């Protein structure tokens, strides 16, 4: 797991990490599309994902 150094995801810091958290206490766990696809292909149940950011979009 990679911890991002800021309160906003930085694609260069995240790199190829599939799972990461922000450094603040009680940060949610963030995952990338590769992780989501693996979960879906595995047929896991009771797992949901909410899109919060996509590369190439500004983060307010």
XYZ file of N, CA and C in Angstrom:
180
model
N 0.845 -1.159 0.000
C 0.000 0.000 0.000
C 0.898 1.231 0.000
N 0.517 2.226 -0.753
C 1.266 3.469 -0.852
C 0.480 4.558 -0.143
N 1.158 5.367 0.622
C 0.507 6.502 1.275
C 0.862 7.770 0.503
N -0.134 8.469 0.046
C 0.088 9.726 -0.665
C 0.476 10.796 0.342
N 1.358 11.696 -0.040
C 1.890 12.697 0.885
C 0.984 13.913 1.055
N -0.043 14.061 0.255
C -0.926 15.225 0.324
C -2.347 14.779 0.618
N -3.228 15.767 0.787
C -4.626 15.443 1.016
C -5.362 15.172 -0.289
N -4.658 15.316 -1.418
C -5.234 15.012 -2.734
C -4.357 13.966 -3.421
N -4.955 13.046 -4.143
C -4.140 12.051 -4.851
C -3.243 12.694 -5.896
N -1.998 12.317 -5.925
C -1.041 12.774 -6.921
C -0.654 11.569 -7.762
N -1.021 11.539 -9.039
C -0.749 10.371 -9.879
C 0.708 9.926 -9.857
N 1.648 10.854 -9.750
C 3.055 10.466 -9.735
C 3.431 9.772 -8.434
N 2.841 10.184 -7.313
C 3.119 9.528 -6.042
C 2.431 8.180 -5.951
N 1.241 8.090 -6.501
C 0.490 6.838 -6.462
C 1.151 5.812 -7.365
N 1.625 6.267 -8.522
C 2.298 5.357 -9.448
C 1.399 4.213 -9.860
N 1.879 2.998 -9.713
C 1.112 1.823 -10.118
C 0.406 1.161 -8.944
N 0.354 1.828 -7.795
C -0.323 1.249 -6.630
C -1.799 1.042 -6.933
N -2.309 -0.105 -6.563
C -3.718 -0.392 -6.775
C -4.563 -0.014 -5.569
N -3.933 0.091 -4.402
C -4.628 0.432 -3.165
C -3.786 1.477 -2.435
N -4.410 2.556 -1.977
C -3.654 3.556 -1.232
C -4.564 4.334 -0.296
N -3.960 5.001 0.683
C -4.659 5.866 1.620
C -3.966 7.222 1.635
N -4.698 8.237 2.038
C -4.117 9.552 2.254
C -3.533 9.581 3.665
N -2.583 10.468 3.931
C -1.891 10.436 5.225
C -2.732 10.872 6.420
N -3.880 11.494 6.198
C -4.679 11.945 7.336
C -5.281 10.751 8.086
N -5.511 10.946 9.351
C -6.074 9.893 10.185
C -7.476 9.532 9.691
N -7.801 8.284 9.735
C -9.116 7.767 9.336
C -9.421 8.011 7.856
N -8.402 8.040 7.027
C -8.607 8.199 5.593
C -9.289 6.943 5.041
N -10.206 7.125 4.123
C -10.748 5.942 3.454
C -9.664 5.283 2.605
N -9.909 4.073 2.193
C -8.985 3.368 1.309
C -9.427 3.646 -0.122
N -8.479 4.034 -0.953
C -8.752 4.298 -2.358
C -8.160 3.173 -3.193
N -8.833 2.812 -4.266
C -8.343 1.765 -5.159
C -8.442 2.262 -6.590
N -7.680 1.632 -7.477
C -7.745 2.042 -8.883
C -8.637 1.095 -9.682
N -8.791 1.391 -10.961
C -9.666 0.596 -11.824
C -9.203 -0.848 -11.956
N -7.909 -1.080 -11.901
C -7.379 -2.448 -11.996
C -7.892 -3.271 -10.817
N -7.844 -2.711 -9.621
C -8.325 -3.404 -8.429
C -9.820 -3.689 -8.542
N -10.586 -2.684 -8.961
C -12.032 -2.854 -9.109
C -12.341 -3.988 -10.080
N -11.659 -4.015 -11.198
C -11.891 -5.065 -12.197
C -11.546 -6.441 -11.650
N -10.473 -6.557 -10.894
C -10.101 -7.844 -10.293
C -11.158 -8.328 -9.308
N -11.695 -7.421 -8.525
C -12.751 -7.787 -7.569
C -13.978 -8.283 -8.321
N -14.345 -7.576 -9.369
C -15.533 -7.971 -10.148
C -15.332 -9.318 -10.839
N -14.150 -9.528 -11.419
C -13.873 -10.801 -12.090
C -13.848 -11.962 -11.109
N -13.447 -11.692 -9.868
C -13.401 -12.736 -8.845
C -14.798 -13.086 -8.339
N -15.785 -12.268 -8.673
C -17.154 -12.538 -8.257
C -17.406 -12.271 -6.780
N -16.599 -11.407 -6.171
C -16.797 -11.097 -4.755
C -18.127 -10.382 -4.567
N -18.778 -10.695 -3.466
C -20.084 -10.091 -3.186
C -19.972 -9.090 -2.048
N -20.955 -8.230 -1.957
C -21.041 -7.225 -0.896
C -19.843 -6.285 -0.883
N -19.306 -6.007 -2.053
C -18.222 -5.042 -2.211
C -18.726 -3.976 -3.175
N -18.618 -2.724 -2.776
C -19.066 -1.661 -3.671
C -17.979 -0.600 -3.782
N -18.008 0.107 -4.874
C -17.020 1.138 -5.150
C -17.748 2.407 -5.571
N -17.197 3.546 -5.173
C -17.754 4.838 -5.540
C -16.667 5.660 -6.218
N -16.870 6.038 -7.489
C -15.840 6.832 -8.165
C -15.697 8.200 -7.496
N -14.451 8.570 -7.191
C -14.210 9.861 -6.551
C -13.242 10.728 -7.342
N -12.503 10.131 -8.257
C -11.504 10.889 -9.007
C -11.059 10.064 -10.204
N -10.840 10.735 -11.311
C -10.292 10.068 -12.482
C -9.070 10.849 -12.963
N -8.044 10.157 -13.424
C -6.858 10.855 -13.922
C -7.220 11.849 -15.021
N -6.548 12.971 -15.021
C -6.802 13.976 -16.039
C -7.884 14.973 -15.669
N -8.547 14.776 -14.522
C -9.546 15.739 -14.096
C -9.009 16.548 -12.933
N -9.419 17.792 -12.851
C -8.976 18.664 -11.758
C -9.639 18.232 -10.462
N -8.906 18.368 -9.384
C -9.450 18.061 -8.073
C -9.593 19.376 -7.332
N -10.804 19.700 -6.918
C -11.058 20.990 -6.236
C -10.551 20.981 -4.821
